[in-house]
């Protein structure tokens, strides 16, 4: 792999992050809406990823502030989670999070859950103090709305006996990001028609944060071609490597 495919810590500190996930029936209760615990799990995962990026090291959830459940998230809709760094110390960061439900056919969005998570980096040396949190950081610019991001953490259940991510979960995450990108473009039900090409150039390992970025390249009368790339990031060092690239074709169904 060329050196251009790897970025080092400090190349791009990201004080904000927006990712999407799909709400499936197995995550839902008997009312057909997302379980509260599943929603909190989505926010905690995003807080861990953003906290790791700004603190670097072994990061854990130190506290959860007030949580406001404003509305339910129906099954079949997109859950878009947004995270921003509010306050940051040497070993702690307060992450503000919001979860929006989005109807992919109408584009209607609704704020469903908001809260604050305090992420703490474990001491690297014995006796290292936990500093008082300083004033809030300046707010970053809004992310590019045309790029759909899906983030996951590689756990042992996703990996083979060598600790490397299976191709199956990787392809599922790529397909999810592509599905949301295509659906947002046409606001109609879509299905995957083909995978034109998929290149696996590097592995993702247990403990890595995986980020899939998908964007529509071309749109025909019914077909939508999506380019997707999957990156693996080491939470402790911030090193990123391109793992997989793909070109996918989705087709819009008749009304």
mmCIF file of C-alpha atoms in Angstrom:
data_model
loop_
_atom_site.group_PDB
_atom_site.id
_atom_site.type_symbol
_atom_site.label_atom_id
_atom_site.label_comp_id
_atom_site.label_asym_id
_atom_site.label_seq_id
_atom_site.Cartn_x
_atom_site.Cartn_y
_atom_site.Cartn_z
ATOM 1 C CA UNK A 1 0.000 0.000 0.000
ATOM 2 C CA UNK A 2 1.253 3.455 -0.820
ATOM 3 C CA UNK A 3 2.050 5.986 1.886
ATOM 4 C CA UNK A 4 -0.803 8.144 0.594
ATOM 5 C CA UNK A 5 -3.302 5.611 1.950
ATOM 6 C CA UNK A 6 -2.187 6.153 5.563
ATOM 7 C CA UNK A 7 -2.766 9.251 7.653
ATOM 8 C CA UNK A 8 -1.078 9.951 10.988
ATOM 9 C CA UNK A 9 -2.354 11.517 14.226
ATOM 10 C CA UNK A 10 -2.724 15.266 13.871
ATOM 11 C CA UNK A 11 -3.369 15.122 10.121
ATOM 12 C CA UNK A 12 -7.039 15.927 10.659
ATOM 13 C CA UNK A 13 -8.513 16.271 14.136
ATOM 14 C CA UNK A 14 -12.244 15.769 13.801
ATOM 15 C CA UNK A 15 -14.177 17.547 16.598
ATOM 16 C CA UNK A 16 -17.529 16.539 15.041
ATOM 17 C CA UNK A 17 -18.890 13.360 13.513
ATOM 18 C CA UNK A 18 -22.157 12.355 11.823
ATOM 19 C CA UNK A 19 -22.940 8.703 11.081
ATOM 20 C CA UNK A 20 -26.028 6.715 10.118
ATOM 21 C CA UNK A 21 -27.455 3.332 10.990
ATOM 22 C CA UNK A 22 -30.585 1.434 9.989
ATOM 23 C CA UNK A 23 -33.232 0.433 12.509
ATOM 24 C CA UNK A 24 -34.224 -3.188 11.913
ATOM 25 C CA UNK A 25 -37.136 -5.144 13.465
ATOM 26 C CA UNK A 26 -34.813 -7.186 15.719
ATOM 27 C CA UNK A 27 -33.771 -3.929 17.416
ATOM 28 C CA UNK A 28 -37.382 -2.920 17.998
ATOM 29 C CA UNK A 29 -40.008 -3.566 20.658
ATOM 30 C CA UNK A 30 -43.590 -4.806 20.226
ATOM 31 C CA UNK A 31 -44.611 -1.271 19.201
ATOM 32 C CA UNK A 32 -42.253 -1.414 16.224
ATOM 33 C CA UNK A 33 -39.905 1.272 17.543
ATOM 34 C CA UNK A 34 -36.237 1.200 18.511
ATOM 35 C CA UNK A 35 -35.418 -0.066 22.014
ATOM 36 C CA UNK A 36 -34.070 2.691 24.271
ATOM 37 C CA UNK A 37 -31.053 0.537 25.113
ATOM 38 C CA UNK A 38 -30.236 0.071 21.427
ATOM 39 C CA UNK A 39 -30.450 3.851 20.897
ATOM 40 C CA UNK A 40 -28.101 4.454 23.829
ATOM 41 C CA UNK A 41 -25.721 1.849 22.433
ATOM 42 C CA UNK A 42 -25.560 3.792 19.151
ATOM 43 C CA UNK A 43 -24.723 7.008 21.008
ATOM 44 C CA UNK A 44 -22.161 5.323 23.256
ATOM 45 C CA UNK A 45 -20.394 3.821 20.251
ATOM 46 C CA UNK A 46 -20.203 7.230 18.567
ATOM 47 C CA UNK A 47 -18.991 8.881 21.784
ATOM 48 C CA UNK A 48 -16.238 6.264 22.035
ATOM 49 C CA UNK A 49 -15.117 6.868 18.449
ATOM 50 C CA UNK A 50 -15.064 10.661 18.735
ATOM 51 C CA UNK A 51 -13.566 10.513 22.232
ATOM 52 C CA UNK A 52 -10.776 8.269 20.949
ATOM 53 C CA UNK A 53 -10.022 10.699 18.151
ATOM 54 C CA UNK A 54 -9.598 13.701 20.446
ATOM 55 C CA UNK A 55 -7.992 11.975 23.455
ATOM 56 C CA UNK A 56 -6.035 9.065 21.908
ATOM 57 C CA UNK A 57 -5.398 6.055 24.093
ATOM 58 C CA UNK A 58 -7.615 3.596 25.970
ATOM 59 C CA UNK A 59 -10.907 5.472 26.270
ATOM 60 C CA UNK A 60 -13.865 4.453 28.441
ATOM 61 C CA UNK A 61 -17.237 5.998 29.250
ATOM 62 C CA UNK A 62 -16.815 7.906 32.509
ATOM 63 C CA UNK A 63 -20.318 9.309 32.953
ATOM 64 C CA UNK A 64 -23.585 9.905 31.159
ATOM 65 C CA UNK A 65 -25.338 13.241 31.628
ATOM 66 C CA UNK A 66 -28.996 14.030 31.144
ATOM 67 C CA UNK A 67 -30.762 12.004 28.463
ATOM 68 C CA UNK A 68 -33.910 13.315 26.797
ATOM 69 C CA UNK A 69 -36.072 10.897 24.811
ATOM 70 C CA UNK A 70 -38.139 13.210 22.636
ATOM 71 C CA UNK A 71 -39.692 10.743 20.173
ATOM 72 C CA UNK A 72 -39.529 7.060 19.142
ATOM 73 C CA UNK A 73 -37.552 5.774 16.156
ATOM 74 C CA UNK A 74 -39.732 3.537 13.933
ATOM 75 C CA UNK A 75 -38.286 0.359 12.454
ATOM 76 C CA UNK A 76 -37.242 0.819 8.822
ATOM 77 C CA UNK A 77 -36.042 4.373 9.296
ATOM 78 C CA UNK A 78 -32.506 5.712 9.411
ATOM 79 C CA UNK A 79 -31.031 6.655 12.771
ATOM 80 C CA UNK A 80 -28.597 9.520 12.178
ATOM 81 C CA UNK A 81 -26.322 10.209 15.138
ATOM 82 C CA UNK A 82 -24.425 13.479 15.466
ATOM 83 C CA UNK A 83 -21.620 14.088 17.955
ATOM 84 C CA UNK A 84 -19.665 17.216 18.873
ATOM 85 C CA UNK A 85 -16.945 17.840 21.427
ATOM 86 C CA UNK A 86 -18.223 20.335 23.996
ATOM 87 C CA UNK A 87 -15.390 20.395 26.530
ATOM 88 C CA UNK A 88 -12.019 18.754 26.508
ATOM 89 C CA UNK A 89 -9.293 18.206 29.084
ATOM 90 C CA UNK A 90 -6.038 16.299 28.885
ATOM 91 C CA UNK A 91 -7.738 13.055 29.820
ATOM 92 C CA UNK A 92 -11.456 13.745 29.467
ATOM 93 C CA UNK A 93 -13.879 15.039 26.869
ATOM 94 C CA UNK A 94 -17.594 15.809 27.059
ATOM 95 C CA UNK A 95 -19.375 14.670 23.917
ATOM 96 C CA UNK A 96 -22.782 16.116 23.046
ATOM 97 C CA UNK A 97 -24.915 13.698 21.031
ATOM 98 C CA UNK A 98 -28.198 13.807 19.139
ATOM 99 C CA UNK A 99 -30.086 11.026 17.385
ATOM 100 C CA UNK A 100 -32.464 11.883 14.539
ATOM 101 C CA UNK A 101 -34.935 9.546 12.823
ATOM 102 C CA UNK A 102 -35.190 10.013 9.057
ATOM 103 C CA UNK A 103 -37.842 8.636 6.729
ATOM 104 C CA UNK A 104 -35.886 7.713 3.605
ATOM 105 C CA UNK A 105 -38.912 8.091 1.332
ATOM 106 C CA UNK A 106 -40.078 11.530 2.445
ATOM 107 C CA UNK A 107 -36.851 12.929 3.907
ATOM 108 C CA UNK A 108 -38.735 13.970 7.056
ATOM 109 C CA UNK A 109 -36.493 14.136 10.111
ATOM 110 C CA UNK A 110 -37.225 14.274 13.821
ATOM 111 C CA UNK A 111 -34.992 14.664 16.867
ATOM 112 C CA UNK A 112 -35.534 11.576 19.026
ATOM 113 C CA UNK A 113 -32.782 11.492 21.649
ATOM 114 C CA UNK A 114 -30.119 13.852 22.987
ATOM 115 C CA UNK A 115 -27.578 13.592 25.777
ATOM 116 C CA UNK A 116 -24.006 14.031 26.958
ATOM 117 C CA UNK A 117 -21.331 11.379 27.476
ATOM 118 C CA UNK A 118 -18.081 12.045 29.351
ATOM 119 C CA UNK A 119 -15.273 9.964 27.873
ATOM 120 C CA UNK A 120 -12.095 9.427 29.880
ATOM 121 C CA UNK A 121 -8.681 8.249 28.728
ATOM 122 C CA UNK A 122 -7.168 5.797 31.177
ATOM 123 C CA UNK A 123 -3.909 6.947 32.789
ATOM 124 C CA UNK A 124 -0.792 5.797 30.969
ATOM 125 C CA UNK A 125 1.375 6.317 34.050
ATOM 126 C CA UNK A 126 0.484 5.756 37.694
ATOM 127 C CA UNK A 127 -0.590 8.941 39.440
ATOM 128 C CA UNK A 128 -1.357 10.883 36.254
ATOM 129 C CA UNK A 129 -3.948 13.498 37.315
ATOM 130 C CA UNK A 130 -7.339 13.961 35.729
ATOM 131 C CA UNK A 131 -7.331 17.641 34.823
ATOM 132 C CA UNK A 132 -10.268 19.995 35.211
ATOM 133 C CA UNK A 133 -12.175 20.377 31.965
ATOM 134 C CA UNK A 134 -11.493 23.719 30.199
ATOM 135 C CA UNK A 135 -14.064 25.957 28.418
ATOM 136 C CA UNK A 136 -15.892 24.669 25.324
ATOM 137 C CA UNK A 137 -14.039 24.307 22.035
ATOM 138 C CA UNK A 138 -15.041 26.383 18.988
ATOM 139 C CA UNK A 139 -17.762 24.682 16.961
ATOM 140 C CA UNK A 140 -16.518 23.018 13.734
ATOM 141 C CA UNK A 141 -18.068 23.488 10.278
ATOM 142 C CA UNK A 142 -20.983 21.275 9.280
ATOM 143 C CA UNK A 143 -19.995 17.931 7.675
ATOM 144 C CA UNK A 144 -20.558 17.208 3.984
ATOM 145 C CA UNK A 145 -24.182 16.060 3.764
ATOM 146 C CA UNK A 146 -23.560 14.281 0.436
ATOM 147 C CA UNK A 147 -21.321 11.655 2.081
ATOM 148 C CA UNK A 148 -23.002 8.940 4.122
ATOM 149 C CA UNK A 149 -20.881 7.544 6.958
ATOM 150 C CA UNK A 150 -21.412 4.261 8.791
ATOM 151 C CA UNK A 151 -19.080 3.494 11.687
ATOM 152 C CA UNK A 152 -18.564 0.226 13.523
ATOM 153 C CA UNK A 153 -16.097 -1.221 16.033
ATOM 154 C CA UNK A 154 -14.511 -4.562 15.138
ATOM 155 C CA UNK A 155 -15.277 -6.983 17.956
ATOM 156 C CA UNK A 156 -14.092 -10.617 18.206
ATOM 157 C CA UNK A 157 -17.447 -11.857 16.890
ATOM 158 C CA UNK A 158 -16.745 -10.019 13.619
ATOM 159 C CA UNK A 159 -13.293 -11.557 13.159
ATOM 160 C CA UNK A 160 -11.648 -14.830 12.189
ATOM 161 C CA UNK A 161 -9.169 -16.891 14.224
ATOM 162 C CA UNK A 162 -6.373 -14.452 13.280
ATOM 163 C CA UNK A 163 -8.228 -11.446 14.686
ATOM 164 C CA UNK A 164 -9.000 -9.998 11.243
ATOM 165 C CA UNK A 165 -12.410 -8.718 10.138
ATOM 166 C CA UNK A 166 -14.458 -11.211 8.115
ATOM 167 C CA UNK A 167 -15.402 -10.134 4.598
ATOM 168 C CA UNK A 168 -19.102 -10.706 5.352
ATOM 169 C CA UNK A 169 -19.525 -7.971 7.988
ATOM 170 C CA UNK A 170 -17.396 -5.620 5.889
ATOM 171 C CA UNK A 171 -19.648 -6.108 2.863
ATOM 172 C CA UNK A 172 -22.780 -5.699 5.008
ATOM 173 C CA UNK A 173 -21.541 -2.349 6.366
ATOM 174 C CA UNK A 174 -20.621 -1.167 2.867
ATOM 175 C CA UNK A 175 -24.037 -2.200 1.513
ATOM 176 C CA UNK A 176 -25.782 -0.351 4.380
ATOM 177 C CA UNK A 177 -23.963 2.913 3.640
ATOM 178 C CA UNK A 178 -24.646 2.554 -0.077
ATOM 179 C CA UNK A 179 -28.327 1.850 0.556
ATOM 180 C CA UNK A 180 -28.764 5.039 2.592
ATOM 181 C CA UNK A 181 -26.852 7.146 0.021
ATOM 182 C CA UNK A 182 -28.966 5.817 -2.875
ATOM 183 C CA UNK A 183 -32.257 6.134 -0.949
ATOM 184 C CA UNK A 184 -31.536 9.716 0.030
ATOM 185 C CA UNK A 185 -30.830 10.620 -3.597
ATOM 186 C CA UNK A 186 -34.080 9.284 -5.089
ATOM 187 C CA UNK A 187 -36.401 9.147 -2.027
ATOM 188 C CA UNK A 188 -37.875 5.855 -3.287
ATOM 189 C CA UNK A 189 -37.471 2.222 -2.192
ATOM 190 C CA UNK A 190 -34.218 0.839 -3.620
ATOM 191 C CA UNK A 191 -32.548 -2.563 -3.847
ATOM 192 C CA UNK A 192 -28.978 -3.522 -4.698
ATOM 193 C CA UNK A 193 -28.758 -4.690 -8.316
ATOM 194 C CA UNK A 194 -25.040 -5.450 -8.618
ATOM 195 C CA UNK A 195 -21.586 -4.993 -7.207
ATOM 196 C CA UNK A 196 -19.465 -3.831 -10.118
ATOM 197 C CA UNK A 197 -16.184 -4.195 -8.253
ATOM 198 C CA UNK A 198 -14.921 -4.673 -4.707
ATOM 199 C CA UNK A 199 -11.230 -4.546 -3.782
ATOM 200 C CA UNK A 200 -9.922 -5.710 -0.404
ATOM 201 C CA UNK A 201 -6.516 -4.063 -0.052
ATOM 202 C CA UNK A 202 -5.814 -4.242 3.704
ATOM 203 C CA UNK A 203 -7.331 -5.941 6.778
ATOM 204 C CA UNK A 204 -9.198 -4.416 9.707
ATOM 205 C CA UNK A 205 -8.300 -5.861 13.099
ATOM 206 C CA UNK A 206 -10.149 -6.477 16.343
ATOM 207 C CA UNK A 207 -10.342 -3.189 18.242
ATOM 208 C CA UNK A 208 -10.194 -1.024 15.113
ATOM 209 C CA UNK A 209 -12.854 1.577 14.350
ATOM 210 C CA UNK A 210 -14.214 0.997 10.850
ATOM 211 C CA UNK A 211 -15.653 3.909 8.879
ATOM 212 C CA UNK A 212 -17.494 3.388 5.605
ATOM 213 C CA UNK A 213 -17.992 6.438 3.377
ATOM 214 C CA UNK A 214 -20.507 6.222 0.512
ATOM 215 C CA UNK A 215 -21.474 8.776 -2.123
ATOM 216 C CA UNK A 216 -23.623 8.714 -5.255
ATOM 217 C CA UNK A 217 -21.545 9.007 -8.437
ATOM 218 C CA UNK A 218 -24.173 8.679 -11.166
ATOM 219 C CA UNK A 219 -27.949 8.519 -11.406
ATOM 220 C CA UNK A 220 -29.992 7.219 -14.291
ATOM 221 C CA UNK A 221 -33.743 6.934 -14.736
ATOM 222 C CA UNK A 222 -33.925 4.117 -12.167
ATOM 223 C CA UNK A 223 -30.343 3.141 -11.383
ATOM 224 C CA UNK A 224 -27.962 4.782 -8.921
ATOM 225 C CA UNK A 225 -24.229 4.028 -8.880
ATOM 226 C CA UNK A 226 -22.543 4.470 -5.516
ATOM 227 C CA UNK A 227 -18.838 4.553 -4.652
ATOM 228 C CA UNK A 228 -17.908 3.353 -1.176
ATOM 229 C CA UNK A 229 -14.658 3.072 0.760
ATOM 230 C CA UNK A 230 -13.976 1.402 4.080
ATOM 231 C CA UNK A 231 -11.229 2.689 6.379
ATOM 232 C CA UNK A 232 -9.878 1.153 9.567
ATOM 233 C CA UNK A 233 -8.584 3.404 12.335
ATOM 234 C CA UNK A 234 -6.568 2.434 15.401
ATOM 235 C CA UNK A 235 -8.205 4.301 18.312
ATOM 236 C CA UNK A 236 -4.965 4.573 20.269
ATOM 237 C CA UNK A 237 -2.745 6.059 17.554
ATOM 238 C CA UNK A 238 -5.166 7.507 15.003
ATOM 239 C CA UNK A 239 -3.474 5.716 12.104
ATOM 240 C CA UNK A 240 -5.940 5.070 9.281
ATOM 241 C CA UNK A 241 -5.652 2.657 6.399
ATOM 242 C CA UNK A 242 -7.836 2.051 3.375
ATOM 243 C CA UNK A 243 -9.195 -1.499 3.598
ATOM 244 C CA UNK A 244 -11.855 -1.856 0.906
ATOM 245 C CA UNK A 245 -13.247 0.088 -2.022
ATOM 246 C CA UNK A 246 -16.408 -0.770 -3.903
ATOM 247 C CA UNK A 247 -18.662 0.332 -6.732
ATOM 248 C CA UNK A 248 -22.312 -0.621 -6.185
ATOM 249 C CA UNK A 249 -25.452 -0.235 -8.316
ATOM 250 C CA UNK A 250 -28.890 0.198 -6.749
ATOM 251 C CA UNK A 251 -32.230 0.259 -8.556
ATOM 252 C CA UNK A 252 -35.275 2.292 -7.538
ATOM 253 C CA UNK A 253 -38.468 0.260 -7.361
ATOM 254 C CA UNK A 254 -41.712 1.315 -8.982
ATOM 255 C CA UNK A 255 -44.082 3.229 -6.726
#
